[in-house]
Amino acid sequence: MVEVKKNQEYEIKIESFGNSGEGISHIDGYTLFVSGALPGEKVRVVVTKTKKNYGYARLLSVITPSPDRVEPVCPVAKRCGGCELQHMSYEAQLGFKIGRVKECLERIGGVVVPLLESIGCEDEPWHYRNKAQFPIGKNKEGKRVIGFYAARSHDIIPCDECVIQQPIINEIKKVVEDNIDLTEDIRHLYIRTAAATGQTMVCLVVFKKTADVEDIISKIKEIKNVTSICINYNKKETNVILGESFEMVEGPLYIEDKIGDVLFRIAPESFYQVNSYITGKLYDKALEYASLGGDEVVWDLYCGIGTISLFLSKKAKEVIGVEIVEQAIKNAKENAKINGIDNAEFICGAAEDVIDAAMENTNIDLPDVVVVDPPRKGCDEKLITAIGKASPSRIVYVSCDPATLARDIDRLSEYGYSLKRGCVVDQFWQTRHVETVALLEK
Ligand code: SAH
């Protein structure tokens, strides 16, 4: 076996995709990961890091390009950690995601995958994100910058116009960028906008409020469609962006968006899907898989601001939503009220604890259908056991990580559930992230 060495250049053929859309090649059995290289391509690379059985290489040149290769639209696409797939045509991006879900389900979940459906972008796959968190700090030359963190780093990469953010987000960022030398007290710019209503919230995360911070706020006030401005105080030196206390400057401490015919109030701390254009299709698919007749009790676990719960409530007898973030539960209760929905109840707590306790409590109705939509780490093992005991006839699993989805499907198979249908819903155009809806039945 040849020894693959750091700083050595090689001409290699890319064989397949890695988990993040990077290219994989082998030199005499040794695995190399190459960001920005596509399967089928012959490329020249330089090895940047070596481990015992695998290493990483940087793409120097593409000798034979793949037909799926396109020129990235964004000039900082390679350096910024946001868009890992801009060098691929949109069809190829969707194909990569479908392949990744299938591979995880087969390899980790150990299941024979039924026909996998997919929903992707049908228009232009740009300017969709409704949320941005821009770090503000100094670059290596000591100059103050605002931008995005580079992949696996805290280097801030400035970006004139982010092509995946909605235009108003770039507009607000520019105003802050033009005044960035005024103060060192702002550490993050956090923006959320609603596609359906145009309402936009700007939140400045600061160490402290000074006259210079107020000066920047007065400039933000002049931007059209900014409906809420708030300050968030965060003095802690951790990776968590938002501190605990908010101060309202203007407007309410929420924005409102509409999906289908349901209106949602969203507080800054609450989770909300980032692609407002496709979220409705995701929830429609969850509703379709839930196949409700009107008599069912549904548990919507990891419910956020009650989006899926309220979507399903119209076709169910009763929905119980469970969510760990208190502010999100407050939003969920409000959202039920403003939409005139009275068959949805919301409980704040860790899904695994609430459901475990509910199993002992005869006042809580056992579910006919369970919906779960956990963060990337998937469901807690305790929750899987509780769902197994509750024994719903259907489980609709909304997942943002196919590896943990596959693991949880495998765990649920011990309770007699198997995968009946699956749909990859591409919410994250240009990025490696994958969303899947899966239907499991006894
Ligand atoms: N279904 C919602 C939210 C999905 S995101 C939507 O589509 O908008 C996942 C949610 O799970 C987040 O709101 C997060 O705060 C919540 N969460 C994380 N861990 C949790 C836990 N252990 N129990 C309950 N909710 C949890």
CSV table of C-alpha atoms and ligand atoms in Angstrom, one decimal:
chain,number,residue,atom,x,y,z
A,1,MET,CA,0.0,0.0,0.0
A,2,VAL,CA,1.4,3.4,-1.0
A,3,GLU,CA,1.8,5.8,1.9
A,4,VAL,CA,-0.4,8.9,1.4
A,5,LYS,CA,1.5,11.9,2.7
A,6,LYS,CA,0.5,15.4,3.8
A,7,ASN,CA,1.3,18.2,1.3
A,8,GLN,CA,1.7,15.6,-1.5
A,9,GLU,CA,-0.2,16.2,-4.7
A,10,TYR,CA,-2.2,13.4,-6.4
A,11,GLU,CA,-4.3,13.0,-9.5
A,12,ILE,CA,-7.4,10.9,-8.5
A,13,LYS,CA,-10.8,9.8,-9.6
A,14,ILE,CA,-13.8,10.7,-7.4
A,15,GLU,CA,-15.9,7.7,-6.7
A,16,SER,CA,-18.8,8.8,-4.5
A,17,PHE,CA,-20.3,11.4,-2.2
A,18,GLY,CA,-19.5,11.7,1.5
A,19,ASN,CA,-22.1,12.7,4.1
A,20,SER,CA,-21.7,16.4,3.5
A,21,GLY,CA,-21.6,16.3,-0.3
A,22,GLU,CA,-17.8,16.1,-0.5
A,23,GLY,CA,-16.1,13.8,-3.0
A,24,ILE,CA,-14.6,10.5,-1.9
A,25,SER,CA,-11.7,8.7,-3.5
A,26,HIS,CA,-9.3,5.9,-2.6
A,27,ILE,CA,-5.6,5.6,-3.1
A,28,ASP,CA,-4.7,2.0,-2.8
A,29,GLY,CA,-7.4,1.5,-0.1
A,30,TYR,CA,-6.7,4.8,1.7
A,31,THR,CA,-9.8,7.0,1.8
A,32,LEU,CA,-9.5,10.7,0.8
A,33,PHE,CA,-12.2,13.3,1.3
A,34,VAL,CA,-12.2,16.2,-1.1
A,35,SER,CA,-14.6,19.1,-0.7
A,36,GLY,CA,-15.9,20.5,-3.9
A,37,ALA,CA,-15.2,17.5,-6.0
A,38,LEU,CA,-17.9,15.5,-7.7
A,39,PRO,CA,-18.3,11.7,-8.4
A,40,GLY,CA,-17.0,10.8,-11.8
A,41,GLU,CA,-14.5,13.6,-11.9
A,42,LYS,CA,-10.8,13.3,-12.4
A,43,VAL,CA,-9.1,15.9,-10.2
A,44,ARG,CA,-5.8,17.1,-8.9
A,45,VAL,CA,-5.6,17.5,-5.1
A,46,VAL,CA,-3.1,18.3,-2.4
A,47,VAL,CA,-3.4,16.3,0.9
A,48,THR,CA,-4.0,18.6,3.8
A,49,LYS,CA,-4.5,16.2,6.8
A,50,THR,CA,-3.9,12.6,7.3
A,51,LYS,CA,-5.2,10.1,9.8
A,52,LYS,CA,-4.5,6.3,10.0
A,53,ASN,CA,-7.1,5.1,7.5
A,54,TYR,CA,-8.3,8.3,5.9
A,55,GLY,CA,-7.4,11.9,5.1
A,56,TYR,CA,-8.5,15.2,3.6
A,57,ALA,CA,-7.3,16.9,0.5
A,58,ARG,CA,-7.9,20.2,-1.1
A,59,LEU,CA,-9.1,20.5,-4.7
A,60,LEU,CA,-6.4,22.1,-6.9
A,61,SER,CA,-7.9,21.6,-10.3
A,62,VAL,CA,-10.7,19.6,-12.1
A,63,ILE,CA,-9.2,17.7,-15.0
A,64,THR,CA,-12.4,16.1,-16.2
A,65,PRO,CA,-15.5,17.9,-14.9
A,66,SER,CA,-18.8,16.1,-14.1
A,67,PRO,CA,-21.8,17.2,-16.2
A,68,ASP,CA,-23.4,18.1,-12.8
A,69,ARG,CA,-20.7,20.8,-12.1
A,70,VAL,CA,-21.8,24.5,-12.3
A,71,GLU,CA,-19.9,27.7,-11.4
A,72,PRO,CA,-20.9,28.8,-7.8
A,73,VAL,CA,-22.9,32.0,-7.9
A,74,CYS,CA,-21.4,33.3,-4.7
A,75,PRO,CA,-17.8,34.5,-4.8
A,76,VAL,CA,-17.2,33.3,-1.2
A,77,ALA,CA,-19.0,29.9,-1.6
A,78,LYS,CA,-15.8,28.0,-1.1
A,79,ARG,CA,-14.7,29.8,2.1
A,80,CYS,CA,-18.0,30.4,3.8
A,81,GLY,CA,-19.4,27.5,5.7
A,82,GLY,CA,-22.9,27.9,4.5
A,83,CYS,CA,-23.4,26.5,1.0
A,84,GLU,CA,-21.5,23.2,0.6
A,85,LEU,CA,-23.3,22.4,-2.7
A,86,GLN,CA,-23.1,25.5,-4.8
A,87,HIS,CA,-20.8,23.8,-7.3
A,88,MET,CA,-23.6,21.3,-8.2
A,89,SER,CA,-26.7,21.8,-10.4
A,90,TYR,CA,-29.9,21.9,-8.3
A,91,GLU,CA,-31.0,18.5,-9.7
A,92,ALA,CA,-27.6,17.0,-8.7
A,93,GLN,CA,-28.1,18.5,-5.2
A,94,LEU,CA,-31.5,16.8,-4.8
A,95,GLY,CA,-30.1,13.6,-6.2
A,96,PHE,CA,-27.3,13.6,-3.6
A,97,LYS,CA,-29.8,14.1,-0.8
A,98,ILE,CA,-32.1,11.3,-2.0
A,99,GLY,CA,-29.1,9.0,-2.3
A,100,ARG,CA,-27.9,10.0,1.2
A,101,VAL,CA,-31.3,9.2,2.8
A,102,LYS,CA,-31.5,5.9,1.0
A,103,GLU,CA,-28.0,4.9,2.0
A,104,CYS,CA,-28.6,5.8,5.7
A,105,LEU,CA,-31.9,3.9,5.8
A,106,GLU,CA,-30.3,0.8,4.3
A,107,ARG,CA,-27.0,0.9,6.1
A,108,ILE,CA,-28.0,2.2,9.6
A,109,GLY,CA,-31.7,1.4,9.6
A,110,GLY,CA,-31.3,-2.0,8.0
A,111,VAL,CA,-34.5,-1.5,6.1
A,112,VAL,CA,-35.5,-2.2,2.5
A,113,VAL,CA,-36.4,1.3,1.4
A,114,PRO,CA,-39.8,1.6,-0.2
A,115,LEU,CA,-40.2,4.0,-3.1
A,116,LEU,CA,-38.7,7.2,-1.8
A,117,GLU,CA,-40.6,10.3,-2.9
A,118,SER,CA,-39.0,13.7,-3.1
A,119,ILE,CA,-40.1,17.4,-3.1
A,120,GLY,CA,-37.6,20.0,-4.1
A,121,CYS,CA,-37.4,23.5,-5.4
A,122,GLU,CA,-39.5,24.1,-8.4
A,123,ASP,CA,-38.4,27.6,-9.1
A,124,GLU,CA,-35.0,29.4,-8.5
A,125,PRO,CA,-33.2,27.8,-5.6
A,126,TRP,CA,-32.0,31.1,-4.1
A,127,HIS,CA,-33.0,33.8,-1.6
A,128,TYR,CA,-35.2,31.5,0.5
A,129,ARG,CA,-33.8,31.7,4.1
A,130,ASN,CA,-36.0,33.6,6.5
A,131,LYS,CA,-33.4,33.7,9.3
A,132,ALA,CA,-29.8,34.9,9.6
A,133,GLN,CA,-27.3,35.1,12.4
A,134,PHE,CA,-24.3,37.2,11.4
A,135,PRO,CA,-21.3,37.1,13.8
A,136,ILE,CA,-19.5,40.4,14.2
A,137,GLY,CA,-15.8,40.6,15.2
A,138,LYS,CA,-12.3,41.1,14.0
A,139,ASN,CA,-10.5,39.4,11.2
A,140,LYS,CA,-6.9,38.3,11.2
A,141,GLU,CA,-5.8,41.8,10.2
A,142,GLY,CA,-7.7,43.3,13.2
A,143,LYS,CA,-10.3,44.9,10.9
A,144,ARG,CA,-14.0,44.7,12.1
A,145,VAL,CA,-16.1,42.5,9.9
A,146,ILE,CA,-19.6,41.0,9.8
A,147,GLY,CA,-20.3,37.8,7.8
A,148,PHE,CA,-20.6,34.1,8.3
A,149,TYR,CA,-18.3,31.6,10.1
A,150,ALA,CA,-16.0,29.6,7.8
A,151,ALA,CA,-16.6,25.9,7.9
A,152,ARG,CA,-15.3,24.4,11.2
A,153,SER,CA,-13.8,27.7,12.3
A,154,HIS,CA,-14.6,31.0,14.0
A,155,ASP,CA,-13.1,33.0,11.2
A,156,ILE,CA,-15.7,35.5,9.9
A,157,ILE,CA,-16.1,35.6,6.2
A,158,PRO,CA,-17.7,38.8,4.9
A,159,CYS,CA,-20.2,38.3,2.1
A,160,ASP,CA,-21.6,41.2,0.1
A,161,GLU,CA,-24.9,39.6,-0.8
A,162,CYS,CA,-25.8,36.2,0.6
A,163,VAL,CA,-27.6,34.4,-2.3
A,164,ILE,CA,-29.6,32.1,0.0
A,165,GLN,CA,-31.0,34.8,2.3
A,166,GLN,CA,-34.1,36.7,1.5
A,167,PRO,CA,-33.2,40.2,0.1
A,168,ILE,CA,-34.3,42.2,3.1
A,169,ILE,CA,-31.8,40.3,5.3
A,170,ASN,CA,-28.9,41.5,3.0
A,171,GLU,CA,-30.3,45.0,3.1
A,172,ILE,CA,-30.3,45.1,6.9
A,173,LYS,CA,-26.9,43.5,7.1
A,174,LYS,CA,-25.5,46.2,4.8
A,175,VAL,CA,-26.7,49.0,7.1
A,176,VAL,CA,-25.0,47.4,10.1
A,177,GLU,CA,-21.8,46.7,8.0
A,178,ASP,CA,-21.6,50.3,6.9
A,179,ASN,CA,-21.5,51.3,10.5
A,180,ILE,CA,-19.5,48.5,11.9
A,181,ASP,CA,-16.6,50.7,13.1
A,182,LEU,CA,-18.8,52.7,15.3
A,183,THR,CA,-18.9,50.2,18.2
A,184,GLU,CA,-17.4,47.0,19.5
A,185,ASP,CA,-20.4,46.4,21.6
A,186,ILE,CA,-22.5,44.5,19.0
A,187,ARG,CA,-21.5,40.8,18.7
A,188,HIS,CA,-24.3,39.4,16.5
A,189,LEU,CA,-26.9,40.6,14.1
A,190,TYR,CA,-29.9,38.3,14.2
A,191,ILE,CA,-32.7,38.8,11.7
A,192,ARG,CA,-36.0,36.9,11.0
A,193,THR,CA,-38.4,37.7,8.2
A,194,ALA,CA,-41.8,36.2,7.2
A,195,ALA,CA,-42.3,35.4,3.6
A,196,ALA,CA,-46.1,35.7,3.7
A,197,THR,CA,-46.5,38.9,5.6
A,198,GLY,CA,-43.2,40.7,5.0
A,199,GLN,CA,-42.9,41.3,8.8
A,200,THR,CA,-39.2,41.4,9.8
A,201,MET,CA,-37.5,41.4,13.2
A,202,VAL,CA,-34.0,42.7,13.8
A,203,CYS,CA,-32.3,41.7,17.0
A,204,LEU,CA,-28.9,43.2,18.0
A,205,VAL,CA,-27.0,40.9,20.4
A,206,VAL,CA,-24.9,43.2,22.5
A,207,PHE,CA,-22.5,43.2,25.4
A,208,LYS,CA,-24.0,46.5,26.5
A,209,LYS,CA,-26.2,49.3,25.1
A,210,THR,CA,-24.3,52.5,24.3
A,211,ALA,CA,-25.1,55.6,22.3
A,212,ASP,CA,-23.3,54.1,19.3
A,213,VAL,CA,-25.6,51.0,19.5
A,214,GLU,CA,-28.6,53.4,19.6
A,215,ASP,CA,-27.2,55.2,16.6
A,216,ILE,CA,-27.1,52.0,14.6
A,217,ILE,CA,-30.7,51.2,15.7
A,218,SER,CA,-31.9,54.6,14.5
A,219,LYS,CA,-30.5,53.7,11.0
A,220,ILE,CA,-32.2,50.3,11.1
A,221,LYS,CA,-35.5,52.0,11.9
A,222,GLU,CA,-35.4,53.7,8.6
A,223,ILE,CA,-35.5,50.3,6.7
A,224,LYS,CA,-38.9,49.6,5.2
A,225,ASN,CA,-40.7,46.4,6.4
A,226,VAL,CA,-38.7,46.2,9.7
A,227,THR,CA,-41.6,45.7,12.1
A,228,SER,CA,-39.7,44.8,15.3
A,229,ILE,CA,-36.4,45.8,16.7
A,230,CYS,CA,-35.0,44.4,19.9
A,231,ILE,CA,-31.8,44.2,21.8
A,232,ASN,CA,-30.5,40.9,23.4
A,233,TYR,CA,-28.0,41.1,26.1
A,234,ASN,CA,-25.3,38.4,26.1
A,235,LYS,CA,-22.1,38.9,28.1
A,236,LYS,CA,-21.1,35.3,28.2
A,237,GLU,CA,-18.1,34.0,26.2
A,238,THR,CA,-19.8,30.9,24.8
A,239,ASN,CA,-21.0,29.7,21.4
A,240,VAL,CA,-24.6,30.4,22.4
A,241,ILE,CA,-25.8,33.4,20.4
A,242,LEU,CA,-28.7,34.7,22.3
A,243,GLY,CA,-28.4,35.7,26.0
A,244,GLU,CA,-31.4,35.5,28.3
A,245,SER,CA,-32.7,39.0,28.4
A,246,PHE,CA,-34.4,40.9,25.6
A,247,GLU,CA,-35.3,44.6,25.5
A,248,MET,CA,-37.9,45.8,23.0
A,249,VAL,CA,-37.0,48.9,21.1
A,250,GLU,CA,-39.9,49.0,18.6
A,251,GLY,CA,-42.8,46.7,17.7
A,252,PRO,CA,-43.8,43.4,19.3
A,253,LEU,CA,-41.4,40.7,20.3
A,254,TYR,CA,-42.5,38.4,17.5
A,255,ILE,CA,-43.2,38.3,13.8
A,256,GLU,CA,-46.2,36.6,12.1
A,257,ASP,CA,-46.0,34.3,9.2
A,258,LYS,CA,-48.7,32.3,7.4
A,259,ILE,CA,-48.4,28.7,6.2
A,260,GLY,CA,-51.4,27.5,4.3
A,261,ASP,CA,-54.3,29.2,6.2
A,262,VAL,CA,-52.7,29.1,9.6
A,263,LEU,CA,-51.1,32.2,11.1
A,264,PHE,CA,-48.1,31.8,13.3
A,265,ARG,CA,-46.5,34.1,15.8
A,266,ILE,CA,-42.8,33.5,16.2
A,267,ALA,CA,-40.7,34.8,19.1
A,268,PRO,CA,-37.0,35.2,18.6
A,269,GLU,CA,-36.1,32.2,20.8
A,270,SER,CA,-38.6,29.9,19.1
A,271,PHE,CA,-37.7,27.4,16.4
A,272,TYR,CA,-39.2,28.1,12.9
A,273,GLN,CA,-38.4,26.3,9.7
A,274,VAL,CA,-36.0,28.4,7.6
A,275,ASN,CA,-37.5,28.0,4.2
A,276,SER,CA,-41.0,29.4,4.2
A,277,TYR,CA,-41.6,28.5,0.6
A,278,ILE,CA,-41.3,24.7,1.1
A,279,THR,CA,-42.4,24.3,4.8
A,280,GLY,CA,-46.1,24.1,3.7
A,281,LYS,CA,-45.3,21.2,1.5
A,282,LEU,CA,-43.4,19.5,4.3
A,283,TYR,CA,-46.4,19.9,6.6
A,284,ASP,CA,-48.8,18.8,3.8
A,285,LYS,CA,-46.7,15.6,3.5
A,286,ALA,CA,-46.8,15.0,7.3
A,287,LEU,CA,-50.6,15.5,7.2
A,288,GLU,CA,-50.9,13.1,4.3
A,289,TYR,CA,-48.8,10.4,6.1
A,290,ALA,CA,-50.9,10.9,9.3
A,291,SER,CA,-54.0,10.1,7.2
A,292,LEU,CA,-56.4,11.4,9.8
A,293,GLY,CA,-60.1,10.7,9.6
A,294,GLY,CA,-61.2,13.1,12.4
A,295,ASP,CA,-61.4,10.8,15.3
A,296,GLU,CA,-57.7,10.5,16.2
A,297,VAL,CA,-55.7,11.6,19.2
A,298,VAL,CA,-52.4,12.9,17.9
A,299,TRP,CA,-49.2,13.6,19.8
A,300,ASP,CA,-46.9,16.2,18.2
A,301,LEU,CA,-43.6,15.8,20.0
A,302,TYR,CA,-40.9,18.5,19.6
A,303,CYS,CA,-43.7,20.8,18.4
A,304,GLY,CA,-42.0,24.2,18.5
A,305,ILE,CA,-44.6,27.0,18.1
A,306,GLY,CA,-47.2,24.4,17.3
A,307,THR,CA,-46.9,24.5,13.5
A,308,ILE,CA,-47.5,20.8,12.8
A,309,SER,CA,-50.0,20.5,15.7
A,310,LEU,CA,-52.2,23.3,14.3
A,311,PHE,CA,-51.9,22.0,10.8
A,312,LEU,CA,-53.1,18.6,11.9
A,313,SER,CA,-55.7,19.8,14.4
A,314,LYS,CA,-58.3,20.5,11.8
A,315,LYS,CA,-58.4,16.8,10.7
A,316,ALA,CA,-58.0,15.3,14.2
A,317,LYS,CA,-60.1,14.9,17.3
A,318,GLU,CA,-57.4,16.3,19.6
A,319,VAL,CA,-53.7,17.2,19.3
A,320,ILE,CA,-51.2,17.3,22.2
A,321,GLY,CA,-48.0,19.2,21.5
A,322,VAL,CA,-44.9,18.9,23.6
A,323,GLU,CA,-41.9,21.2,23.4
A,324,ILE,CA,-38.9,22.0,25.7
A,325,VAL,CA,-38.6,25.8,25.0
A,326,GLU,CA,-41.0,27.7,27.2
A,327,GLN,CA,-41.3,30.7,24.8
A,328,ALA,CA,-42.2,28.4,21.9
A,329,ILE,CA,-45.0,26.8,24.0
A,330,LYS,CA,-46.3,30.3,24.8
A,331,ASN,CA,-46.3,31.0,21.1
A,332,ALA,CA,-48.0,27.6,20.4
A,333,LYS,CA,-50.9,28.4,22.8
A,334,GLU,CA,-51.3,31.9,21.4
A,335,ASN,CA,-51.2,30.5,17.9
A,336,ALA,CA,-54.1,28.1,18.7
A,337,LYS,CA,-56.0,31.0,20.0
A,338,ILE,CA,-55.5,33.5,17.2
A,339,ASN,CA,-56.5,30.8,14.7
A,340,GLY,CA,-59.6,29.8,16.7
A,341,ILE,CA,-58.3,26.3,17.2
A,342,ASP,CA,-59.6,24.7,20.5
A,343,ASN,CA,-58.7,21.0,20.1
A,344,ALA,CA,-54.9,21.5,20.6
A,345,GLU,CA,-53.2,21.4,24.0
A,346,PHE,CA,-49.6,22.3,24.6
A,347,ILE,CA,-47.2,21.0,27.3
A,348,CYS,CA,-43.8,22.4,28.1
A,349,GLY,CA,-41.1,19.9,28.9
A,350,ALA,CA,-38.7,17.3,27.5
A,351,ALA,CA,-40.7,15.0,25.2
A,352,GLU,CA,-39.1,11.9,26.8
A,353,ASP,CA,-40.1,13.0,30.3
A,354,VAL,CA,-43.6,14.3,29.5
A,355,ILE,CA,-44.6,11.3,27.6
A,356,ASP,CA,-43.1,8.9,30.1
A,357,ALA,CA,-45.1,10.6,32.8
A,358,ALA,CA,-48.2,10.7,30.6
A,359,MET,CA,-48.1,6.9,30.3
A,360,GLU,CA,-48.8,6.7,34.1
A,361,ASN,CA,-51.5,9.4,33.9
A,362,THR,CA,-55.0,8.1,32.9
A,363,ASN,CA,-56.1,11.7,32.2
A,364,ILE,CA,-54.0,11.9,29.1
A,365,ASP,CA,-55.4,10.2,26.0
A,366,LEU,CA,-53.1,7.6,24.4
A,367,PRO,CA,-52.3,8.5,20.8
A,368,ASP,CA,-53.6,7.0,17.6
A,369,VAL,CA,-50.9,8.9,15.7
A,370,VAL,CA,-47.5,10.2,17.0
A,371,VAL,CA,-45.6,12.9,15.1
A,372,VAL,CA,-42.0,13.5,16.1
A,373,ASP,CA,-39.8,16.3,14.7
A,374,PRO,CA,-36.6,16.2,16.8
A,375,PRO,CA,-33.4,18.2,16.4
A,376,ARG,CA,-30.5,16.5,14.6
A,377,LYS,CA,-29.6,14.2,17.4
A,378,GLY,CA,-32.9,12.4,17.0
A,379,CYS,CA,-35.2,11.0,19.6
A,380,ASP,CA,-34.1,10.2,23.2
A,381,GLU,CA,-34.0,6.4,23.8
A,382,LYS,CA,-36.5,6.9,26.7
A,383,LEU,CA,-38.9,8.5,24.3
A,384,ILE,CA,-38.7,5.5,21.8
A,385,THR,CA,-39.6,3.2,24.7
A,386,ALA,CA,-42.5,5.4,25.7
A,387,ILE,CA,-43.8,5.5,22.1
A,388,GLY,CA,-43.4,1.8,21.9
A,389,LYS,CA,-45.6,1.4,25.0
A,390,ALA,CA,-48.2,3.9,23.8
A,391,SER,CA,-48.4,1.8,20.7
A,392,PRO,CA,-49.9,4.3,18.1
A,393,SER,CA,-51.0,2.8,14.8
A,394,ARG,CA,-48.9,5.3,12.9
A,395,ILE,CA,-45.7,7.3,13.5
A,396,VAL,CA,-44.9,10.2,11.3
A,397,TYR,CA,-41.2,11.0,11.7
A,398,VAL,CA,-40.0,14.4,10.4
A,399,SER,CA,-36.2,14.4,10.5
A,400,CYS,CA,-33.4,16.8,9.7
A,401,ASP,CA,-30.7,14.1,10.0
A,402,PRO,CA,-31.1,10.9,8.0
A,403,ALA,CA,-28.5,9.1,10.1
A,404,THR,CA,-30.4,9.5,13.4
A,405,LEU,CA,-33.7,8.9,11.6
A,406,ALA,CA,-32.4,5.6,10.4
A,407,ARG,CA,-31.1,4.7,13.9
A,408,ASP,CA,-34.5,5.5,15.4
A,409,ILE,CA,-36.4,3.5,12.8
A,410,ASP,CA,-34.2,0.6,13.7
A,411,ARG,CA,-35.0,1.1,17.4
A,412,LEU,CA,-38.8,1.4,16.7
A,413,SER,CA,-38.7,-1.8,14.7
A,414,GLU,CA,-38.3,-3.6,18.1
A,415,TYR,CA,-41.8,-2.4,18.8
A,416,GLY,CA,-43.2,-3.8,15.5
A,417,TYR,CA,-42.9,-0.6,13.4
A,418,SER,CA,-41.6,-0.6,9.9
A,419,LEU,CA,-41.0,2.1,7.3
A,420,LYS,CA,-44.0,2.3,4.9
A,421,ARG,CA,-43.3,5.6,3.0
A,422,GLY,CA,-40.6,8.2,2.9
A,423,CYS,CA,-40.2,11.6,1.3
A,424,VAL,CA,-37.1,13.8,1.0
A,425,VAL,CA,-38.3,17.4,1.3
A,426,ASP,CA,-35.4,19.7,0.3
A,427,GLN,CA,-35.7,22.7,2.4
A,428,PHE,CA,-32.1,23.7,2.4
A,429,TRP,CA,-31.2,24.6,-1.2
A,430,GLN,CA,-27.4,24.9,-1.9
A,431,THR,CA,-26.5,23.3,1.5
A,432,ARG,CA,-25.8,19.7,2.6
A,433,HIS,CA,-28.7,19.6,5.0
A,434,VAL,CA,-31.5,17.0,4.4
A,435,GLU,CA,-35.1,16.9,5.6
A,436,THR,CA,-37.1,13.7,5.4
A,437,VAL,CA,-40.6,12.7,6.3
A,438,ALA,CA,-41.1,9.0,7.1
A,439,LEU,CA,-44.3,7.0,7.8
A,440,LEU,CA,-43.9,4.0,10.1
A,441,GLU,CA,-46.8,1.6,10.8
A,442,LYS,CA,-47.2,-1.5,12.9
B,1,SAH,N1,-42.1,20.8,14.6
B,1,SAH,C1,-41.6,22.1,14.8
B,1,SAH,C2,-40.3,22.2,15.5
B,1,SAH,C3,-39.2,21.3,15.1
B,1,SAH,S1,-37.6,21.7,15.6
B,1,SAH,C4,-41.6,22.9,13.5
B,1,SAH,O1,-41.7,22.3,12.4
B,1,SAH,O2,-41.5,24.1,13.5
B,1,SAH,C5,-37.3,20.8,17.0
B,1,SAH,C6,-37.9,21.3,18.2
B,1,SAH,O3,-37.6,20.4,19.3
B,1,SAH,C7,-37.3,22.7,18.7
B,1,SAH,O4,-38.4,23.6,18.9
B,1,SAH,C8,-36.6,22.4,20.0
B,1,SAH,O5,-36.7,23.4,20.9
B,1,SAH,C9,-37.4,21.2,20.5
B,1,SAH,N2,-36.7,20.2,21.4
B,1,SAH,C10,-35.4,19.9,21.5
B,1,SAH,N3,-35.2,19.0,22.4
B,1,SAH,C11,-36.4,18.6,22.9
B,1,SAH,C12,-36.9,17.7,23.9
B,1,SAH,N4,-36.0,16.9,24.5
B,1,SAH,N5,-38.2,17.6,24.1
B,1,SAH,C13,-39.1,18.4,23.5
B,1,SAH,N6,-38.7,19.4,22.6
B,1,SAH,C14,-37.4,19.5,22.3
